Amino acid sequence: MTGHFDGLRAEVRDTVAGLVSSGREAGIQVAAYLNGEPIVEEQAGVADTTTGRPMTADTPVYGVSTGKGLTATVVHVLAEQGQLDYDLRVADVWPEFARHGKDRITLRHALTHTAGLPALPPDTTLDDFADWDRMCAIVADSAPLWAPGERLAYHAWTFGWIVGEVVRRVTGRRVGEVLAEDVAAPLGVAGELLLGVPRAGQGRLARMEDGNLSAMLEAFAGQLPHLDRVAPPGVRPDAGLAARPDVLAADVPAVGTLTARAAARMCAALIGEVDGVRLISPRRLRAVAARGPEWVFGQEAAWGLGYAVDDDGSFGAAGSGGSLAFAYPDLGLTVAATRNRLAVGDGDPLERLRRTIRDAVAARVD
């Protein structure tokens, strides 16, 4: 199979090399799987511009909201094992969560961003993010903005603690531990799919740089009336998050650290079998879509059970200014990409690479 895509690999290789040599990007990873087999694995540039350390296939990169896909996958694997039910009421396992009339919110509401809890207190800080119990207490004490299921609103940060604390209460394990033990290890990518990153292992991560992401988030906050309620100024999803060792070490399950090849492999094991490993059943895979106007960005959006759902039939997650990991069930294809210079409004080269790979595979399938 791999020989059929020599031209595609060459195109991806030339593209990422050009992005780096032009100075537009520092380091990039791109990977794709087709029917459980790798067809693309390319990387270029440096993981750290201050030292020249190269970006390699096994360099973990802070993926911001692409980590939501890792957390959602944990939930589906546990559901497959019979440990979780999507219609579990959160308060049934986390009694403190029932405050302010939140007793009807279910895990399904959290996964689909319809729990009514997208906002954080305006004075939330990264010190808070480094303290799991503190953040769970903040979420438990929050009042919902509307009834569960009434409105779709991107739970940029709260998604992680709602889902993650349900996982911890049900299994007795941190969500990052479940990811490592029940997802990464069976797939042979230990150390490449991470939520919290132990301090001892942080030296191998890519060093994140701010392209224009911080400035653009500041501009967006002035244009989008609800953005600062969802991501207050002290905890905006920019490169500063990855500069704090304590925040990196903490499980913040709305974000994650990953390699492109591991993310593509994980997605491949959601839609099929990879080296004898399939994470969820075909029946569970089919449970992925809902569409409606979204409150934070004010645009039509679609969310399945923890993943964004695109018009082209793909599902997955993307992070602010950089990474992505998506699966195309109808094509048997998965694509993931990372970069360590975060920017938006720049033509999104990783999204273009995703489309290039998708179109090449679709043309061959047709």
CSV table of C-alpha atoms in Angstrom, one decimal:
chain,number,residue,atom,x,y,z
A,1,MET,CA,0.0,0.0,0.0
A,2,THR,CA,2.7,2.5,0.9
A,3,GLY,CA,4.2,2.4,-2.6
A,4,HIS,CA,1.0,3.7,-4.0
A,5,PHE,CA,1.5,7.0,-2.1
A,6,ASP,CA,5.1,7.8,-3.0
A,7,GLY,CA,4.0,10.9,-4.8
A,8,LEU,CA,1.8,12.1,-1.9
A,9,ARG,CA,4.7,11.6,0.6
A,10,ALA,CA,7.0,13.5,-1.7
A,11,GLU,CA,4.5,16.4,-1.9
A,12,VAL,CA,4.0,16.5,1.9
A,13,ARG,CA,7.8,16.3,2.4
A,14,ASP,CA,8.4,19.2,0.0
A,15,THR,CA,5.7,21.2,1.6
A,16,VAL,CA,6.9,20.9,5.1
A,17,ALA,CA,10.5,21.5,4.1
A,18,GLY,CA,9.5,24.7,2.2
A,19,LEU,CA,7.5,26.0,5.2
A,20,VAL,CA,10.5,25.6,7.4
A,21,SER,CA,13.2,26.8,5.0
A,22,SER,CA,11.1,30.0,4.3
A,23,GLY,CA,11.2,30.8,8.0
A,24,ARG,CA,7.4,30.6,8.3
A,25,GLU,CA,7.5,27.5,10.5
A,26,ALA,CA,10.0,26.3,13.1
A,27,GLY,CA,9.1,22.6,13.3
A,28,ILE,CA,6.3,20.4,11.8
A,29,GLN,CA,5.1,16.8,12.0
A,30,VAL,CA,2.6,15.2,9.6
A,31,ALA,CA,1.3,11.7,9.7
A,32,ALA,CA,-1.5,9.7,8.1
A,33,TYR,CA,-2.8,6.1,8.3
A,34,LEU,CA,-5.0,4.3,5.8
A,35,ASN,CA,-6.8,1.2,6.8
A,36,GLY,CA,-4.6,0.8,9.8
A,37,GLU,CA,-1.3,1.2,7.9
A,38,PRO,CA,0.9,4.3,8.0
A,39,ILE,CA,1.1,6.0,4.6
A,40,VAL,CA,2.7,9.4,5.6
A,41,GLU,CA,5.2,10.2,8.3
A,42,GLU,CA,7.1,13.4,7.7
A,43,GLN,CA,8.8,16.0,9.9
A,44,ALA,CA,11.0,19.0,9.3
A,45,GLY,CA,12.7,21.8,11.2
A,46,VAL,CA,13.6,22.1,14.8
A,47,ALA,CA,11.9,21.3,18.1
A,48,ASP,CA,13.7,24.2,19.8
A,49,THR,CA,14.9,27.3,17.9
A,50,THR,CA,17.2,28.3,20.9
A,51,THR,CA,19.3,25.1,20.7
A,52,GLY,CA,18.7,23.8,17.2
A,53,ARG,CA,17.4,20.4,18.5
A,54,PRO,CA,15.7,18.8,15.5
A,55,MET,CA,12.0,18.0,15.3
A,56,THR,CA,11.8,14.2,15.1
A,57,ALA,CA,8.9,11.8,14.7
A,58,ASP,CA,8.9,11.1,18.4
A,59,THR,CA,9.1,14.7,19.7
A,60,PRO,CA,5.9,15.4,21.7
A,61,VAL,CA,4.3,18.8,20.8
A,62,TYR,CA,1.9,20.7,23.0
A,63,GLY,CA,-1.3,20.3,21.0
A,64,VAL,CA,-3.7,22.6,22.9
A,65,SER,CA,-7.3,21.6,22.1
A,66,THR,CA,-6.3,18.6,20.0
A,67,GLY,CA,-6.0,17.1,23.5
A,68,LYS,CA,-9.8,17.0,23.7
A,69,GLY,CA,-9.6,14.2,21.2
A,70,LEU,CA,-7.3,12.3,23.6
A,71,THR,CA,-9.7,12.8,26.5
A,72,ALA,CA,-12.8,11.8,24.4
A,73,THR,CA,-11.0,8.7,23.3
A,74,VAL,CA,-10.4,7.7,27.0
A,75,VAL,CA,-14.2,8.0,27.6
A,76,HIS,CA,-15.1,5.8,24.6
A,77,VAL,CA,-12.5,3.2,25.6
A,78,LEU,CA,-13.9,3.1,29.1
A,79,ALA,CA,-17.5,2.9,27.7
A,80,GLU,CA,-16.3,0.0,25.5
A,81,GLN,CA,-15.1,-1.7,28.7
A,82,GLY,CA,-18.4,-1.2,30.4
A,83,GLN,CA,-17.0,1.3,32.9
A,84,LEU,CA,-18.8,4.4,31.7
A,85,ASP,CA,-22.2,5.2,30.2
A,86,TYR,CA,-22.7,8.4,28.2
A,87,ASP,CA,-26.0,9.1,30.0
A,88,LEU,CA,-24.4,8.9,33.4
A,89,ARG,CA,-25.4,11.9,35.5
A,90,VAL,CA,-22.2,13.6,36.6
A,91,ALA,CA,-23.6,14.3,40.1
A,92,ASP,CA,-24.2,10.6,40.6
A,93,VAL,CA,-20.4,10.0,40.9
A,94,TRP,CA,-19.4,13.6,41.8
A,95,PRO,CA,-22.1,14.7,44.3
A,96,GLU,CA,-20.6,18.2,44.8
A,97,PHE,CA,-21.2,18.9,41.1
A,98,ALA,CA,-25.0,19.0,41.8
A,99,ARG,CA,-24.8,22.5,43.2
A,100,HIS,CA,-26.8,25.3,41.6
A,101,GLY,CA,-29.2,22.8,39.8
A,102,LYS,CA,-26.6,20.9,37.9
A,103,ASP,CA,-27.9,17.5,38.9
A,104,ARG,CA,-29.3,16.7,35.4
A,105,ILE,CA,-26.1,17.3,33.5
A,106,THR,CA,-24.8,14.0,32.0
A,107,LEU,CA,-21.5,12.9,30.6
A,108,ARG,CA,-23.1,13.1,27.2
A,109,HIS,CA,-23.9,16.8,27.7
A,110,ALA,CA,-20.2,17.4,28.6
A,111,LEU,CA,-18.9,15.5,25.6
A,112,THR,CA,-21.2,17.4,23.2
A,113,HIS,CA,-20.5,20.9,24.8
A,114,THR,CA,-24.2,21.3,25.8
A,115,ALA,CA,-23.7,21.1,29.6
A,116,GLY,CA,-24.3,24.9,30.0
A,117,LEU,CA,-21.0,25.4,31.8
A,118,PRO,CA,-18.6,27.0,29.2
A,119,ALA,CA,-17.5,29.9,31.5
A,120,LEU,CA,-14.7,30.3,34.1
A,121,PRO,CA,-14.4,33.0,36.7
A,122,PRO,CA,-12.7,36.0,35.2
A,123,ASP,CA,-9.8,35.9,37.7
A,124,THR,CA,-8.8,32.3,36.9
A,125,THR,CA,-5.1,31.9,36.6
A,126,LEU,CA,-2.5,29.3,35.5
A,127,ASP,CA,-1.8,28.7,39.2
A,128,ASP,CA,-5.4,27.4,39.4
A,129,PHE,CA,-4.8,25.2,36.4
A,130,ALA,CA,-1.9,23.5,38.1
A,131,ASP,CA,-4.2,22.4,40.9
A,132,TRP,CA,-6.7,19.7,39.9
A,133,ASP,CA,-8.8,19.8,43.1
A,134,ARG,CA,-9.0,23.6,42.9
A,135,MET,CA,-10.2,23.5,39.3
A,136,CYS,CA,-12.8,20.8,40.0
A,137,ALA,CA,-14.0,22.8,43.0
A,138,ILE,CA,-14.4,25.9,40.7
A,139,VAL,CA,-16.4,23.9,38.2
A,140,ALA,CA,-18.5,22.2,40.8
A,141,ASP,CA,-19.5,25.6,42.3
A,142,SER,CA,-20.3,27.1,38.9
A,143,ALA,CA,-23.9,27.9,38.0
A,144,PRO,CA,-25.1,26.8,34.6
A,145,LEU,CA,-25.9,29.5,32.0
A,146,TRP,CA,-28.8,27.5,30.7
A,147,ALA,CA,-30.5,24.1,31.0
A,148,PRO,CA,-28.4,21.1,29.9
A,149,GLY,CA,-29.0,20.3,26.2
A,150,GLU,CA,-30.5,23.7,25.5
A,151,ARG,CA,-27.6,25.3,23.7
A,152,LEU,CA,-24.3,24.3,22.1
A,153,ALA,CA,-21.3,26.3,23.5
A,154,TYR,CA,-17.7,25.3,23.2
A,155,HIS,CA,-16.5,24.4,26.7
A,156,ALA,CA,-12.9,25.3,25.9
A,157,TRP,CA,-11.5,24.6,29.4
A,158,THR,CA,-14.4,23.2,31.5
A,159,PHE,CA,-14.8,20.2,29.2
A,160,GLY,CA,-11.6,18.8,30.6
A,161,TRP,CA,-12.4,18.9,34.3
A,162,ILE,CA,-16.0,17.8,33.9
A,163,VAL,CA,-15.0,14.7,31.8
A,164,GLY,CA,-11.7,14.1,33.7
A,165,GLU,CA,-13.2,14.2,37.1
A,166,VAL,CA,-16.0,11.7,36.0
A,167,VAL,CA,-13.2,9.4,34.8
A,168,ARG,CA,-11.3,9.8,38.1
A,169,ARG,CA,-14.4,9.2,40.3
A,170,VAL,CA,-15.4,6.1,38.3
A,171,THR,CA,-12.1,4.4,37.8
A,172,GLY,CA,-10.0,5.7,40.7
A,173,ARG,CA,-7.3,6.8,38.1
A,174,ARG,CA,-6.4,10.2,36.7
A,175,VAL,CA,-7.6,10.6,33.1
A,176,GLY,CA,-3.9,10.9,32.0
A,177,GLU,CA,-3.2,7.5,33.6
A,178,VAL,CA,-6.1,5.9,31.7
A,179,LEU,CA,-4.8,7.5,28.5
A,180,ALA,CA,-1.3,6.1,29.1
A,181,GLU,CA,-2.4,2.6,30.2
A,182,ASP,CA,-5.5,1.9,28.1
A,183,VAL,CA,-4.8,3.8,24.9
A,184,ALA,CA,-1.1,4.7,24.4
A,185,ALA,CA,0.4,1.5,25.7
A,186,PRO,CA,-1.8,-1.0,23.7
A,187,LEU,CA,-1.0,1.1,20.6
A,188,GLY,CA,2.7,1.1,21.2
A,189,VAL,CA,3.0,4.9,21.5
A,190,ALA,CA,3.8,5.2,25.2
A,191,GLY,CA,5.1,8.7,25.9
A,192,GLU,CA,3.6,10.2,22.7
A,193,LEU,CA,0.0,10.7,23.8
A,194,LEU,CA,0.0,12.7,27.0
A,195,LEU,CA,-2.2,15.0,29.2
A,196,GLY,CA,0.1,15.8,32.1
A,197,VAL,CA,3.8,15.6,31.3
A,198,PRO,CA,6.0,14.7,34.3
A,199,ARG,CA,8.7,17.3,34.9
A,200,ALA,CA,11.4,14.8,34.3
A,201,GLY,CA,10.1,14.2,30.7
A,202,GLN,CA,9.5,17.8,29.7
A,203,GLY,CA,13.0,18.3,28.3
A,204,ARG,CA,12.1,16.1,25.3
A,205,LEU,CA,9.1,18.3,24.3
A,206,ALA,CA,9.1,20.7,21.5
A,207,ARG,CA,9.6,24.3,22.7
A,208,MET,CA,6.5,26.3,21.8
A,209,GLU,CA,6.7,29.7,20.2
A,210,ASP,CA,4.1,32.4,19.7
A,211,GLY,CA,3.7,33.4,16.1
A,212,ASN,CA,0.7,35.7,16.2
A,213,LEU,CA,-1.6,33.7,18.3
A,214,SER,CA,-1.5,35.9,21.5
A,215,ALA,CA,-2.2,39.0,19.5
A,216,MET,CA,-5.0,37.4,17.6
A,217,LEU,CA,-6.7,36.1,20.7
A,218,GLU,CA,-6.6,39.6,22.1
A,219,ALA,CA,-8.2,40.9,19.0
A,220,PHE,CA,-10.8,38.1,19.0
A,221,ALA,CA,-11.7,38.9,22.6
A,222,GLY,CA,-12.7,42.4,21.5
A,223,GLN,CA,-14.9,41.0,18.7
A,224,LEU,CA,-16.4,37.9,20.3
A,225,PRO,CA,-18.5,38.9,23.3
A,226,HIS,CA,-18.3,35.6,25.1
A,227,LEU,CA,-14.6,34.6,24.5
A,228,ASP,CA,-13.3,36.1,27.7
A,229,ARG,CA,-16.0,34.4,29.7
A,230,VAL,CA,-14.9,31.0,28.3
A,231,ALA,CA,-11.1,31.7,28.2
A,232,PRO,CA,-10.3,34.6,30.6
A,233,PRO,CA,-7.2,36.7,30.0
A,234,GLY,CA,-5.1,34.8,32.5
A,235,VAL,CA,-5.7,31.4,30.9
A,236,ARG,CA,-5.9,32.0,27.1
A,237,PRO,CA,-4.8,29.0,25.1
A,238,ASP,CA,-1.5,30.3,23.8
A,239,ALA,CA,2.2,29.4,24.0
A,240,GLY,CA,2.4,30.6,27.6
A,241,LEU,CA,0.6,27.5,28.8
A,242,ALA,CA,3.5,25.3,27.6
A,243,ALA,CA,6.1,27.6,29.2
A,244,ARG,CA,4.8,26.7,32.7
A,245,PRO,CA,6.4,23.4,34.0
A,246,ASP,CA,3.7,23.1,36.7
A,247,VAL,CA,0.9,23.5,34.1
A,248,LEU,CA,2.5,21.0,31.7
A,249,ALA,CA,2.8,18.5,34.6
A,250,ALA,CA,-0.9,18.8,35.5
A,251,ASP,CA,-3.7,17.0,33.8
A,252,VAL,CA,-5.6,19.7,32.0
A,253,PRO,CA,-7.7,17.4,29.9
A,254,ALA,CA,-9.0,20.1,27.5
A,255,VAL,CA,-5.5,20.2,26.1
A,256,GLY,CA,-2.7,17.6,25.4
A,257,THR,CA,0.8,16.8,24.3
A,258,LEU,CA,1.3,14.4,21.4
A,259,THR,CA,3.2,13.4,18.3
A,260,ALA,CA,1.5,13.5,14.9
A,261,ARG,CA,2.2,9.8,14.3
A,262,ALA,CA,0.7,8.7,17.7
A,263,ALA,CA,-2.4,10.8,17.1
A,264,ALA,CA,-2.9,9.4,13.6
A,265,ARG,CA,-2.4,5.9,15.0
A,266,MET,CA,-4.9,6.5,17.8
A,267,CYS,CA,-7.5,7.8,15.4
A,268,ALA,CA,-6.9,4.8,13.1
A,269,ALA,CA,-7.6,2.5,16.0
A,270,LEU,CA,-10.9,4.3,16.5
A,271,ILE,CA,-12.2,3.6,13.0
A,272,GLY,CA,-10.5,0.2,12.4
A,273,GLU,CA,-7.8,-2.1,13.5
A,274,VAL,CA,-4.1,-1.2,13.9
A,275,ASP,CA,-1.7,-4.1,14.5
A,276,GLY,CA,-4.5,-6.1,16.1
A,277,VAL,CA,-5.8,-3.2,18.3
A,278,ARG,CA,-9.2,-1.7,17.9
A,279,LEU,CA,-10.2,0.8,20.6
A,280,ILE,CA,-14.0,0.9,20.0
A,281,SER,CA,-16.6,-1.2,18.2
A,282,PRO,CA,-18.1,-0.2,14.8
A,283,ARG,CA,-21.4,0.4,16.6
A,284,ARG,CA,-19.8,2.9,19.0
A,285,LEU,CA,-18.0,4.6,16.2
A,286,ARG,CA,-21.3,5.5,14.6
A,287,ALA,CA,-22.3,7.6,17.6
A,288,VAL,CA,-20.7,10.9,16.6
A,289,ALA,CA,-22.8,13.8,15.4
A,290,ALA,CA,-25.0,16.8,16.4
A,291,ARG,CA,-25.3,20.2,14.7
A,292,GLY,CA,-26.5,23.7,15.8
A,293,PRO,CA,-25.4,27.3,16.3
A,294,GLU,CA,-22.5,27.7,18.7
A,295,TRP,CA,-22.5,30.3,21.5
A,296,VAL,CA,-18.9,31.3,21.8
A,297,PHE,CA,-18.0,31.9,18.1
A,298,GLY,CA,-21.5,32.4,16.9
A,299,GLN,CA,-21.2,30.1,13.9
A,300,GLU,CA,-22.8,26.8,12.9
A,301,ALA,CA,-20.8,24.0,14.4
A,302,ALA,CA,-21.2,20.2,14.9
A,303,TRP,CA,-20.0,18.1,17.8
A,304,GLY,CA,-20.2,14.4,18.3
A,305,LEU,CA,-19.3,12.7,21.5
A,306,GLY,CA,-16.2,14.7,22.3
A,307,TYR,CA,-15.1,15.3,18.7
A,308,ALA,CA,-15.7,18.0,16.2
A,309,VAL,CA,-17.6,16.8,13.1
A,310,ASP,CA,-16.8,18.3,9.8
A,311,ASP,CA,-18.9,18.6,6.6
A,312,ASP,CA,-16.5,16.2,4.8
A,313,GLY,CA,-17.4,13.4,7.1
A,314,SER,CA,-14.4,13.6,9.3
A,315,PHE,CA,-14.3,13.8,13.1
A,316,GLY,CA,-11.5,14.8,15.5
A,317,ALA,CA,-10.0,17.8,17.2
A,318,ALA,CA,-7.8,20.8,16.4
A,319,GLY,CA,-5.8,23.1,18.7
A,320,SER,CA,-5.5,26.9,18.7
A,321,GLY,CA,-2.7,28.0,16.3
A,322,GLY,CA,-1.4,24.6,15.4
A,323,SER,CA,-2.2,20.9,15.7
A,324,LEU,CA,-5.0,18.7,14.4
A,325,ALA,CA,-6.0,15.0,14.5
A,326,PHE,CA,-8.9,13.8,12.3
A,327,ALA,CA,-10.4,10.5,11.1
A,328,TYR,CA,-12.3,9.9,7.9
A,329,PRO,CA,-14.3,6.7,8.5
A,330,ASP,CA,-15.6,6.4,5.0
A,331,LEU,CA,-12.1,6.5,3.6
A,332,GLY,CA,-10.4,4.5,6.3
A,333,LEU,CA,-8.1,7.5,6.7
A,334,THR,CA,-6.6,9.4,9.6
A,335,VAL,CA,-4.5,12.5,9.5
A,336,ALA,CA,-2.6,14.3,12.3
A,337,ALA,CA,-0.2,17.3,12.2
A,338,THR,CA,1.6,19.5,14.8
A,339,ARG,CA,3.7,22.6,14.7
A,340,ASN,CA,5.5,24.5,17.4
A,341,ARG,CA,5.1,28.1,16.2
A,342,LEU,CA,1.5,29.0,17.0
A,343,ALA,CA,-0.4,31.3,14.7
A,344,VAL,CA,-3.9,31.9,13.2
A,345,GLY,CA,-5.1,33.7,10.1
A,346,ASP,CA,-2.0,32.5,8.3
A,347,GLY,CA,-3.7,30.3,5.7
A,348,ASP,CA,-3.4,27.4,8.1
A,349,PRO,CA,-0.8,25.2,6.4
A,350,LEU,CA,-1.6,22.2,8.5
A,351,GLU,CA,-5.2,22.3,7.4
A,352,ARG,CA,-4.1,22.5,3.8
A,353,LEU,CA,-1.9,19.5,4.3
A,354,ARG,CA,-4.9,17.6,5.8
A,355,ARG,CA,-6.9,18.4,2.7
A,356,THR,CA,-4.1,17.4,0.4
A,357,ILE,CA,-3.8,14.0,2.0
A,358,ARG,CA,-7.6,13.6,2.1
A,359,ASP,CA,-8.0,14.5,-1.5
A,360,ALA,CA,-5.2,12.2,-2.6
A,361,VAL,CA,-6.7,9.2,-0.8
A,362,ALA,CA,-10.2,10.0,-2.0
A,363,ALA,CA,-9.0,10.1,-5.6
A,364,ARG,CA,-7.5,6.7,-5.3
A,365,VAL,CA,-10.5,5.2,-3.5
A,366,ASP,CA,-12.8,6.6,-6.2
